[in-house]
Amino acid sequence: MKHTRFEALRQRLESFDPGTGWRLWLYEFLLFGVKQAWACLFGALLLALLLLTHFFYPEDAALHRYDFLTLAALAIQVGMLAFRLETWDEAKVILLFHIVGTVMELFKTAAGSWVYPEDSLLHIGAVPLFSGFMYASVGSYIARVWRIFDFRYTAFPPRWTTYALATAIYVNFFAHHWLPDIRLLLFAATIWLFRRTKIHFRNWRVHRWMPLLLGFLLVALFIWFAENIATFANAWNYPGQEDGWEMVSLAKLGSWYLLMLISFVLVSLVQPVKPLDGRIWKSTA
């Protein structure tokens, strides 16, 4: 993929030498924020649209607010590809996560887990089509941050185990309505599989690292914050929010932790899983 202007700017920022000591610490901190914000572009634009339309969208508009959000989200996705902010391979995986999320939405709304309170023409069942783009924004973030920070890994588990874990997580989102909820077992399996895995990310010139499990938790936490903003903007309502907004239960943090893992595994299909020496782990054994 050809370099975008941001890619060229990022390379200049990464080649800049701020010196040592507190200057280097401050520069790396600010650079980390800039790169994270750029990786969040899809989700940030969608969240901004949710808030702006919540406060300013005309009640008597010919186009329903949810339908406007669907068309706007589609335009953002087209723009991401047109301006080479995402690769086509990344877009394919993001589309897959979009479909995975929409299927779950259809089931969960039918089960009464949450509702979309406003009218729309562009919907499937009780699910407006913009909802799938909210899942796509998670996939977009993971794909972009993976590339922007040049992720490398140590002690990454066998690939087939991550596929099995993601499948079990997805099935449990449906099956727990009839069968025992194995969420705690899935958390335990996640901890066991990734207990030794470190994620190495290149913010400035060298790779730094953190436990991958901590990285998962931080991403899930920010998704939970975004979910609170989205429900405040009446994108959807959980039980108890129909008569007035209240914060989303912390239990949803666990749900997003598991759902984000599905997105991570899907993105790993197109983004290379590399150890520190730059090779690509292809073995599934």
PDB file of C-alpha atoms in Angstrom:
ATOM      1  CA  MET A   1       0.000   0.000   0.000  1.00  0.00           C
ATOM      2  CA  LYS A   2       1.332   3.412  -0.917  1.00  0.00           C
ATOM      3  CA  HIS A   3       2.178   5.751   1.898  1.00  0.00           C
ATOM      4  CA  THR A   4      -0.452   8.294   2.883  1.00  0.00           C
ATOM      5  CA  ARG A   5       0.478  11.754   4.063  1.00  0.00           C
ATOM      6  CA  PHE A   6       0.014  10.586   7.635  1.00  0.00           C
ATOM      7  CA  GLU A   7       2.355   7.653   7.073  1.00  0.00           C
ATOM      8  CA  ALA A   8       4.994  10.076   5.792  1.00  0.00           C
ATOM      9  CA  LEU A   9       4.373  12.374   8.779  1.00  0.00           C
ATOM     10  CA  ARG A  10       4.569   9.412  11.164  1.00  0.00           C
ATOM     11  CA  GLN A  11       7.936   8.427   9.737  1.00  0.00           C
ATOM     12  CA  ARG A  12       9.230  11.973  10.248  1.00  0.00           C
ATOM     13  CA  LEU A  13       7.939  12.025  13.825  1.00  0.00           C
ATOM     14  CA  GLU A  14       9.547   8.658  14.543  1.00  0.00           C
ATOM     15  CA  SER A  15      12.869   9.809  13.094  1.00  0.00           C
ATOM     16  CA  PHE A  16      12.913  13.028  15.135  1.00  0.00           C
ATOM     17  CA  ASP A  17      15.363  13.009  18.058  1.00  0.00           C
ATOM     18  CA  PRO A  18      14.017  14.939  21.071  1.00  0.00           C
ATOM     19  CA  GLY A  19      17.069  14.227  23.182  1.00  0.00           C
ATOM     20  CA  THR A  20      17.140  12.252  26.402  1.00  0.00           C
ATOM     21  CA  GLY A  21      15.563  12.331  29.836  1.00  0.00           C
ATOM     22  CA  TRP A  22      12.232  14.053  30.364  1.00  0.00           C
ATOM     23  CA  ARG A  23      12.200  15.440  26.812  1.00  0.00           C
ATOM     24  CA  LEU A  24      12.290  11.919  25.361  1.00  0.00           C
ATOM     25  CA  TRP A  25       9.664  10.705  27.849  1.00  0.00           C
ATOM     26  CA  LEU A  26       7.319  13.589  27.026  1.00  0.00           C
ATOM     27  CA  TYR A  27       7.857  13.200  23.275  1.00  0.00           C
ATOM     28  CA  GLU A  28       7.122   9.480  23.364  1.00  0.00           C
ATOM     29  CA  PHE A  29       4.026  10.101  25.489  1.00  0.00           C
ATOM     30  CA  LEU A  30       2.656  12.679  23.037  1.00  0.00           C
ATOM     31  CA  LEU A  31       3.591  10.582  20.010  1.00  0.00           C
ATOM     32  CA  PHE A  32       1.812   7.582  21.528  1.00  0.00           C
ATOM     33  CA  GLY A  33      -1.337   9.676  21.925  1.00  0.00           C
ATOM     34  CA  VAL A  34      -1.192  10.973  18.352  1.00  0.00           C
ATOM     35  CA  LYS A  35      -0.758   7.491  16.900  1.00  0.00           C
ATOM     36  CA  GLN A  36      -3.524   6.018  19.057  1.00  0.00           C
ATOM     37  CA  ALA A  37      -5.891   8.817  18.058  1.00  0.00           C
ATOM     38  CA  TRP A  38      -5.124   8.187  14.393  1.00  0.00           C
ATOM     39  CA  ALA A  39      -5.766   4.460  14.825  1.00  0.00           C
ATOM     40  CA  CYS A  40      -9.154   5.312  16.402  1.00  0.00           C
ATOM     41  CA  LEU A  41     -10.214   7.464  13.436  1.00  0.00           C
ATOM     42  CA  PHE A  42     -13.173   5.331  12.310  1.00  0.00           C
ATOM     43  CA  GLY A  43     -14.574   4.897  15.808  1.00  0.00           C
ATOM     44  CA  ALA A  44     -13.945   8.514  16.805  1.00  0.00           C
ATOM     45  CA  LEU A  45     -15.789   9.856  13.750  1.00  0.00           C
ATOM     46  CA  LEU A  46     -18.712   7.501  14.352  1.00  0.00           C
ATOM     47  CA  LEU A  47     -18.890   8.432  18.036  1.00  0.00           C
ATOM     48  CA  ALA A  48     -18.796  12.133  17.155  1.00  0.00           C
ATOM     49  CA  LEU A  49     -21.669  11.604  14.718  1.00  0.00           C
ATOM     50  CA  LEU A  50     -23.703   9.851  17.405  1.00  0.00           C
ATOM     51  CA  LEU A  51     -23.280  12.782  19.773  1.00  0.00           C
ATOM     52  CA  LEU A  52     -23.809  15.512  17.187  1.00  0.00           C
ATOM     53  CA  THR A  53     -26.958  13.940  15.786  1.00  0.00           C
ATOM     54  CA  HIS A  54     -28.270  13.294  19.291  1.00  0.00           C
ATOM     55  CA  PHE A  55     -28.115  17.003  20.096  1.00  0.00           C
ATOM     56  CA  PHE A  56     -28.668  18.638  16.718  1.00  0.00           C
ATOM     57  CA  TYR A  57     -30.431  16.269  14.302  1.00  0.00           C
ATOM     58  CA  PRO A  58     -33.825  17.763  13.323  1.00  0.00           C
ATOM     59  CA  GLU A  59     -36.771  15.833  14.711  1.00  0.00           C
ATOM     60  CA  ASP A  60     -38.815  16.546  11.573  1.00  0.00           C
ATOM     61  CA  ALA A  61     -36.064  15.551   9.108  1.00  0.00           C
ATOM     62  CA  ALA A  62     -37.209  13.534   6.089  1.00  0.00           C
ATOM     63  CA  LEU A  63     -34.412  11.032   6.764  1.00  0.00           C
ATOM     64  CA  HIS A  64     -34.471   9.128  10.052  1.00  0.00           C
ATOM     65  CA  ARG A  65     -31.464   9.773  12.282  1.00  0.00           C
ATOM     66  CA  TYR A  66     -30.487   6.090  12.295  1.00  0.00           C
ATOM     67  CA  ASP A  67     -30.598   6.006   8.477  1.00  0.00           C
ATOM     68  CA  PHE A  68     -28.431   9.123   8.311  1.00  0.00           C
ATOM     69  CA  LEU A  69     -25.940   7.413  10.621  1.00  0.00           C
ATOM     70  CA  THR A  70     -25.903   4.336   8.373  1.00  0.00           C
ATOM     71  CA  LEU A  71     -25.170   6.398   5.262  1.00  0.00           C
ATOM     72  CA  ALA A  72     -22.572   8.499   7.095  1.00  0.00           C
ATOM     73  CA  ALA A  73     -20.805   5.392   8.437  1.00  0.00           C
ATOM     74  CA  LEU A  74     -20.769   3.911   4.938  1.00  0.00           C
ATOM     75  CA  ALA A  75     -19.240   7.143   3.616  1.00  0.00           C
ATOM     76  CA  ILE A  76     -16.542   6.996   6.312  1.00  0.00           C
ATOM     77  CA  GLN A  77     -15.699   3.418   5.343  1.00  0.00           C
ATOM     78  CA  VAL A  78     -15.483   4.330   1.653  1.00  0.00           C
ATOM     79  CA  GLY A  79     -13.285   7.289   2.564  1.00  0.00           C
ATOM     80  CA  MET A  80     -10.962   5.090   4.621  1.00  0.00           C
ATOM     81  CA  LEU A  81     -10.355   2.951   1.547  1.00  0.00           C
ATOM     82  CA  ALA A  82     -10.248   5.807  -0.958  1.00  0.00           C
ATOM     83  CA  PHE A  83      -7.586   7.652   1.050  1.00  0.00           C
ATOM     84  CA  ARG A  84      -5.668   4.401   1.689  1.00  0.00           C
ATOM     85  CA  LEU A  85      -6.161   4.574   5.439  1.00  0.00           C
ATOM     86  CA  GLU A  86      -7.098   0.893   5.378  1.00  0.00           C
ATOM     87  CA  THR A  87      -5.992  -1.880   3.063  1.00  0.00           C
ATOM     88  CA  TRP A  88      -8.510  -3.968   1.155  1.00  0.00           C
ATOM     89  CA  ASP A  89      -7.426  -7.052   3.125  1.00  0.00           C
ATOM     90  CA  GLU A  90      -8.147  -5.194   6.364  1.00  0.00           C
ATOM     91  CA  ALA A  91     -11.498  -4.044   4.990  1.00  0.00           C
ATOM     92  CA  LYS A  92     -12.483  -7.643   4.222  1.00  0.00           C
ATOM     93  CA  VAL A  93     -11.832  -8.719   7.806  1.00  0.00           C
ATOM     94  CA  ILE A  94     -13.605  -5.621   9.144  1.00  0.00           C
ATOM     95  CA  LEU A  95     -16.590  -6.517   6.946  1.00  0.00           C
ATOM     96  CA  LEU A  96     -16.547 -10.031   8.390  1.00  0.00           C
ATOM     97  CA  PHE A  97     -16.617  -8.622  11.937  1.00  0.00           C
ATOM     98  CA  HIS A  98     -19.412  -6.292  10.791  1.00  0.00           C
ATOM     99  CA  ILE A  99     -21.439  -9.346   9.736  1.00  0.00           C
ATOM    100  CA  VAL A 100     -20.540 -11.268  12.902  1.00  0.00           C
ATOM    101  CA  GLY A 101     -21.722  -8.304  15.003  1.00  0.00           C
ATOM    102  CA  THR A 102     -24.945  -7.817  13.042  1.00  0.00           C
ATOM    103  CA  VAL A 103     -25.916 -11.477  13.403  1.00  0.00           C
ATOM    104  CA  MET A 104     -25.381 -11.221  17.148  1.00  0.00           C
ATOM    105  CA  GLU A 105     -27.385  -7.966  17.204  1.00  0.00           C
ATOM    106  CA  LEU A 106     -30.347  -9.702  15.556  1.00  0.00           C
ATOM    107  CA  PHE A 107     -30.312 -12.427  18.177  1.00  0.00           C
ATOM    108  CA  LYS A 108     -29.707 -10.185  21.172  1.00  0.00           C
ATOM    109  CA  THR A 109     -32.416  -7.658  20.291  1.00  0.00           C
ATOM    110  CA  ALA A 110     -34.867 -10.502  19.773  1.00  0.00           C
ATOM    111  CA  ALA A 111     -33.896 -11.802  23.219  1.00  0.00           C
ATOM    112  CA  GLY A 112     -34.452  -8.347  24.775  1.00  0.00           C
ATOM    113  CA  SER A 113     -30.812  -7.741  25.743  1.00  0.00           C
ATOM    114  CA  TRP A 114     -31.029  -4.193  24.339  1.00  0.00           C
ATOM    115  CA  VAL A 115     -33.251  -2.156  22.026  1.00  0.00           C
ATOM    116  CA  TYR A 116     -32.911   0.520  19.369  1.00  0.00           C
ATOM    117  CA  PRO A 117     -35.550   3.080  20.358  1.00  0.00           C
ATOM    118  CA  GLU A 118     -35.705   5.186  17.183  1.00  0.00           C
ATOM    119  CA  ASP A 119     -37.274   4.525  13.787  1.00  0.00           C
ATOM    120  CA  SER A 120     -35.355   3.604  10.650  1.00  0.00           C
ATOM    121  CA  LEU A 121     -35.911   2.346   7.130  1.00  0.00           C
ATOM    122  CA  LEU A 122     -32.451   0.819   6.728  1.00  0.00           C
ATOM    123  CA  HIS A 123     -32.691  -2.061   9.165  1.00  0.00           C
ATOM    124  CA  ILE A 124     -32.844  -5.829   9.427  1.00  0.00           C
ATOM    125  CA  GLY A 125     -35.453  -6.919  11.937  1.00  0.00           C
ATOM    126  CA  ALA A 126     -35.099  -4.628  14.932  1.00  0.00           C
ATOM    127  CA  VAL A 127     -31.484  -3.774  14.109  1.00  0.00           C
ATOM    128  CA  PRO A 128     -30.625  -0.555  12.217  1.00  0.00           C
ATOM    129  CA  LEU A 129     -27.774  -1.104   9.789  1.00  0.00           C
ATOM    130  CA  PHE A 130     -25.509   1.481  11.398  1.00  0.00           C
ATOM    131  CA  SER A 131     -25.041  -0.878  14.352  1.00  0.00           C
ATOM    132  CA  GLY A 132     -22.761  -3.151  12.320  1.00  0.00           C
ATOM    133  CA  PHE A 133     -20.417  -0.225  11.742  1.00  0.00           C
ATOM    134  CA  MET A 134     -19.912   0.100  15.496  1.00  0.00           C
ATOM    135  CA  TYR A 135     -18.453  -3.402  15.496  1.00  0.00           C
ATOM    136  CA  ALA A 136     -16.509  -2.549  12.339  1.00  0.00           C
ATOM    137  CA  SER A 137     -14.938   0.417  14.146  1.00  0.00           C
ATOM    138  CA  VAL A 138     -13.446  -1.984  16.706  1.00  0.00           C
ATOM    139  CA  GLY A 139     -11.993  -4.114  13.916  1.00  0.00           C
ATOM    140  CA  SER A 140     -10.723  -0.992  12.155  1.00  0.00           C
ATOM    141  CA  TYR A 141      -8.941   0.191  15.296  1.00  0.00           C
ATOM    142  CA  ILE A 142      -7.238  -3.138  15.925  1.00  0.00           C
ATOM    143  CA  ALA A 143      -6.143  -3.479  12.287  1.00  0.00           C
ATOM    144  CA  ARG A 144      -4.785   0.081  12.141  1.00  0.00           C
ATOM    145  CA  VAL A 145      -3.071   0.093  15.538  1.00  0.00           C
ATOM    146  CA  TRP A 146      -1.437  -3.245  14.666  1.00  0.00           C
ATOM    147  CA  ARG A 147       0.098  -1.696  11.565  1.00  0.00           C
ATOM    148  CA  ILE A 148       0.878   1.767  12.951  1.00  0.00           C
ATOM    149  CA  PHE A 149       2.753   0.392  15.961  1.00  0.00           C
ATOM    150  CA  ASP A 150       4.368  -2.516  14.065  1.00  0.00           C
ATOM    151  CA  PHE A 151       3.203  -5.118  16.582  1.00  0.00           C
ATOM    152  CA  ARG A 152       5.534  -8.013  17.421  1.00  0.00           C
ATOM    153  CA  TYR A 153       4.891 -10.811  19.898  1.00  0.00           C
ATOM    154  CA  THR A 154       6.749 -13.196  22.149  1.00  0.00           C
ATOM    155  CA  ALA A 155       5.297 -16.490  23.387  1.00  0.00           C
ATOM    156  CA  PHE A 156       2.248 -16.172  21.115  1.00  0.00           C
ATOM    157  CA  PRO A 157       0.054 -19.265  21.545  1.00  0.00           C
ATOM    158  CA  PRO A 158      -0.526 -21.734  18.687  1.00  0.00           C
ATOM    159  CA  ARG A 159      -2.792 -20.090  16.165  1.00  0.00           C
ATOM    160  CA  TRP A 160      -5.384 -22.874  16.175  1.00  0.00           C
ATOM    161  CA  THR A 161      -5.975 -22.313  19.896  1.00  0.00           C
ATOM    162  CA  THR A 162      -6.835 -18.653  19.286  1.00  0.00           C
ATOM    163  CA  TYR A 163      -9.302 -19.666  16.555  1.00  0.00           C
ATOM    164  CA  ALA A 164     -10.903 -22.205  18.890  1.00  0.00           C
ATOM    165  CA  LEU A 165     -11.145 -19.630  21.681  1.00  0.00           C
ATOM    166  CA  ALA A 166     -12.759 -17.012  19.412  1.00  0.00           C
ATOM    167  CA  THR A 167     -15.277 -19.580  18.155  1.00  0.00           C
ATOM    168  CA  ALA A 168     -16.165 -20.652  21.702  1.00  0.00           C
ATOM    169  CA  ILE A 169     -16.626 -17.021  22.775  1.00  0.00           C
ATOM    170  CA  TYR A 170     -18.955 -16.302  19.872  1.00  0.00           C
ATOM    171  CA  VAL A 171     -21.021 -19.441  20.406  1.00  0.00           C
ATOM    172  CA  ASN A 172     -21.392 -18.642  24.113  1.00  0.00           C
ATOM    173  CA  PHE A 173     -22.890 -15.225  23.339  1.00  0.00           C
ATOM    174  CA  PHE A 174     -25.842 -17.177  21.899  1.00  0.00           C
ATOM    175  CA  ALA A 175     -25.816 -20.436  23.840  1.00  0.00           C
ATOM    176  CA  HIS A 176     -25.856 -18.930  27.343  1.00  0.00           C
ATOM    177  CA  HIS A 177     -29.538 -18.075  26.828  1.00  0.00           C
ATOM    178  CA  TRP A 178     -30.323 -21.822  27.012  1.00  0.00           C
ATOM    179  CA  LEU A 179     -27.197 -23.456  28.426  1.00  0.00           C
ATOM    180  CA  PRO A 180     -24.947 -22.593  31.367  1.00  0.00           C
ATOM    181  CA  ASP A 181     -22.897 -19.457  30.765  1.00  0.00           C
ATOM    182  CA  ILE A 182     -19.242 -20.517  30.430  1.00  0.00           C
ATOM    183  CA  ARG A 183     -17.941 -16.944  30.471  1.00  0.00           C
ATOM    184  CA  LEU A 184     -15.719 -17.545  33.500  1.00  0.00           C
ATOM    185  CA  LEU A 185     -14.233 -20.576  31.796  1.00  0.00           C
ATOM    186  CA  LEU A 186     -13.548 -18.469  28.698  1.00  0.00           C
ATOM    187  CA  PHE A 187     -11.820 -15.823  30.801  1.00  0.00           C
ATOM    188  CA  ALA A 188      -9.708 -18.562  32.377  1.00  0.00           C
ATOM    189  CA  ALA A 189      -8.854 -19.989  28.943  1.00  0.00           C
ATOM    190  CA  THR A 190      -7.851 -16.539  27.721  1.00  0.00           C
ATOM    191  CA  ILE A 191      -5.577 -15.996  30.711  1.00  0.00           C
ATOM    192  CA  TRP A 192      -4.023 -19.445  30.275  1.00  0.00           C
ATOM    193  CA  LEU A 193      -3.398 -19.077  26.534  1.00  0.00           C
ATOM    194  CA  PHE A 194      -1.908 -15.581  26.706  1.00  0.00           C
ATOM    195  CA  ARG A 195      -0.359 -15.721  30.180  1.00  0.00           C
ATOM    196  CA  ARG A 196       3.206 -15.485  28.829  1.00  0.00           C
ATOM    197  CA  THR A 197       2.480 -13.462  25.692  1.00  0.00           C
ATOM    198  CA  LYS A 198       4.014 -10.011  25.397  1.00  0.00           C
ATOM    199  CA  ILE A 199       3.036  -7.473  22.775  1.00  0.00           C
ATOM    200  CA  HIS A 200       5.924  -5.339  21.520  1.00  0.00           C
ATOM    201  CA  PHE A 201       4.968  -2.013  19.947  1.00  0.00           C
ATOM    202  CA  ARG A 202       7.226   0.524  18.246  1.00  0.00           C
ATOM    203  CA  ASN A 203       6.167   3.956  19.363  1.00  0.00           C
ATOM    204  CA  TRP A 204       9.344   5.917  18.607  1.00  0.00           C
ATOM    205  CA  ARG A 205      12.464   4.081  17.425  1.00  0.00           C
ATOM    206  CA  VAL A 206      12.513   0.976  19.560  1.00  0.00           C
ATOM    207  CA  HIS A 207       9.936  -1.606  20.496  1.00  0.00           C
ATOM    208  CA  ARG A 208       8.525  -1.444  24.011  1.00  0.00           C
ATOM    209  CA  TRP A 209       6.305  -4.121  25.483  1.00  0.00           C
ATOM    210  CA  MET A 210       3.441  -4.901  27.804  1.00  0.00           C
ATOM    211  CA  PRO A 211       1.613  -8.126  28.688  1.00  0.00           C
ATOM    212  CA  LEU A 212      -0.905  -8.793  25.923  1.00  0.00           C
ATOM    213  CA  LEU A 213      -3.609  -9.500  28.518  1.00  0.00           C
ATOM    214  CA  LEU A 214      -3.151  -5.967  29.855  1.00  0.00           C
ATOM    215  CA  GLY A 215      -3.438  -4.624  26.316  1.00  0.00           C
ATOM    216  CA  PHE A 216      -6.708  -6.521  25.861  1.00  0.00           C
ATOM    217  CA  LEU A 217      -8.061  -5.044  29.098  1.00  0.00           C
ATOM    218  CA  LEU A 218      -7.120  -1.475  28.173  1.00  0.00           C
ATOM    219  CA  VAL A 219      -8.803  -1.735  24.768  1.00  0.00           C
ATOM    220  CA  ALA A 220     -11.944  -3.249  26.332  1.00  0.00           C
ATOM    221  CA  LEU A 221     -12.003  -0.446  28.916  1.00  0.00           C
ATOM    222  CA  PHE A 222     -11.944   2.253  26.246  1.00  0.00           C
ATOM    223  CA  ILE A 223     -14.690   0.447  24.299  1.00  0.00           C
ATOM    224  CA  TRP A 224     -16.763   0.434  27.498  1.00  0.00           C
ATOM    225  CA  PHE A 225     -16.215   4.200  27.849  1.00  0.00           C
ATOM    226  CA  ALA A 226     -17.315   4.646  24.225  1.00  0.00           C
ATOM    227  CA  GLU A 227     -20.373   2.480  24.890  1.00  0.00           C
ATOM    228  CA  ASN A 228     -21.394   4.792  27.709  1.00  0.00           C
ATOM    229  CA  ILE A 229     -21.155   7.756  25.340  1.00  0.00           C
ATOM    230  CA  ALA A 230     -23.121   5.903  22.645  1.00  0.00           C
ATOM    231  CA  THR A 231     -25.965   4.934  24.989  1.00  0.00           C
ATOM    232  CA  PHE A 232     -26.042   8.506  26.303  1.00  0.00           C
ATOM    233  CA  ALA A 233     -26.514   9.559  22.662  1.00  0.00           C
ATOM    234  CA  ASN A 234     -29.481   7.145  22.436  1.00  0.00           C
ATOM    235  CA  ALA A 235     -27.780   4.892  19.901  1.00  0.00           C
ATOM    236  CA  TRP A 236     -29.368   2.003  21.790  1.00  0.00           C
ATOM    237  CA  ASN A 237     -30.793   1.330  25.262  1.00  0.00           C
ATOM    238  CA  TYR A 238     -30.070  -1.393  27.748  1.00  0.00           C
ATOM    239  CA  PRO A 239     -32.799  -2.473  30.190  1.00  0.00           C
ATOM    240  CA  GLY A 240     -33.023   0.273  32.794  1.00  0.00           C
ATOM    241  CA  GLN A 241     -32.044   3.040  30.372  1.00  0.00           C
ATOM    242  CA  GLU A 242     -35.465   3.465  28.755  1.00  0.00           C
ATOM    243  CA  ASP A 243     -36.644   6.210  31.112  1.00  0.00           C
ATOM    244  CA  GLY A 244     -33.333   8.016  31.467  1.00  0.00           C
ATOM    245  CA  TRP A 245     -29.671   7.361  30.836  1.00  0.00           C
ATOM    246  CA  GLU A 246     -27.520   5.642  33.428  1.00  0.00           C
ATOM    247  CA  MET A 247     -24.011   4.261  33.167  1.00  0.00           C
ATOM    248  CA  VAL A 248     -23.561   0.899  31.509  1.00  0.00           C
ATOM    249  CA  SER A 249     -22.929  -1.920  33.947  1.00  0.00           C
ATOM    250  CA  LEU A 250     -19.321  -2.910  34.497  1.00  0.00           C
ATOM    251  CA  ALA A 251     -20.417  -6.435  33.581  1.00  0.00           C
ATOM    252  CA  LYS A 252     -20.439  -5.224  29.975  1.00  0.00           C
ATOM    253  CA  LEU A 253     -16.700  -4.619  30.273  1.00  0.00           C
ATOM    254  CA  GLY A 254     -16.254  -8.384  30.404  1.00  0.00           C
ATOM    255  CA  SER A 255     -18.482  -8.823  27.374  1.00  0.00           C
ATOM    256  CA  TRP A 256     -16.440  -6.324  25.384  1.00  0.00           C
ATOM    257  CA  TYR A 257     -13.228  -7.990  26.539  1.00  0.00           C
ATOM    258  CA  LEU A 258     -14.396 -11.260  25.006  1.00  0.00           C
ATOM    259  CA  LEU A 259     -15.905  -9.680  21.897  1.00  0.00           C
ATOM    260  CA  MET A 260     -12.747  -7.667  21.296  1.00  0.00           C
ATOM    261  CA  LEU A 261     -10.804 -10.957  21.379  1.00  0.00           C
ATOM    262  CA  ILE A 262     -12.895 -12.163  18.442  1.00  0.00           C
ATOM    263  CA  SER A 263     -11.915  -9.034  16.536  1.00  0.00           C
ATOM    264  CA  PHE A 264      -8.242  -9.513  17.465  1.00  0.00           C
ATOM    265  CA  VAL A 265      -8.260 -13.071  16.134  1.00  0.00           C
ATOM    266  CA  LEU A 266     -10.008 -12.012  12.921  1.00  0.00           C
ATOM    267  CA  VAL A 267      -7.483  -9.234  12.330  1.00  0.00           C
ATOM    268  CA  SER A 268      -4.654 -11.718  12.902  1.00  0.00           C
ATOM    269  CA  LEU A 269      -5.815 -13.422   9.692  1.00  0.00           C
ATOM    270  CA  VAL A 270      -4.526 -10.477   7.618  1.00  0.00           C
ATOM    271  CA  GLN A 271      -2.011  -8.733   9.868  1.00  0.00           C
ATOM    272  CA  PRO A 272       1.211 -10.733  10.263  1.00  0.00           C
ATOM    273  CA  VAL A 273       1.851 -12.221  13.694  1.00  0.00           C
ATOM    274  CA  LYS A 274       5.582 -11.536  14.004  1.00  0.00           C
ATOM    275  CA  PRO A 275       8.117 -12.280  16.730  1.00  0.00           C
ATOM    276  CA  LEU A 276      10.722  -9.647  17.525  1.00  0.00           C
ATOM    277  CA  ASP A 277      13.086 -10.848  14.779  1.00  0.00           C
ATOM    278  CA  GLY A 278      10.478  -9.971  12.137  1.00  0.00           C
ATOM    279  CA  ARG A 279       9.645 -13.486  10.903  1.00  0.00           C
ATOM    280  CA  ILE A 280       5.970 -14.418  10.479  1.00  0.00           C
ATOM    281  CA  TRP A 281       4.632 -17.304  12.527  1.00  0.00           C
ATOM    282  CA  LYS A 282       2.825 -19.528  10.082  1.00  0.00           C
ATOM    283  CA  SER A 283       2.718 -22.682  12.132  1.00  0.00           C
ATOM    284  CA  THR A 284      -0.611 -23.682  13.658  1.00  0.00           C
ATOM    285  CA  ALA A 285       0.874 -26.464  15.720  1.00  0.00           C
TER     286      ALA A 285
END
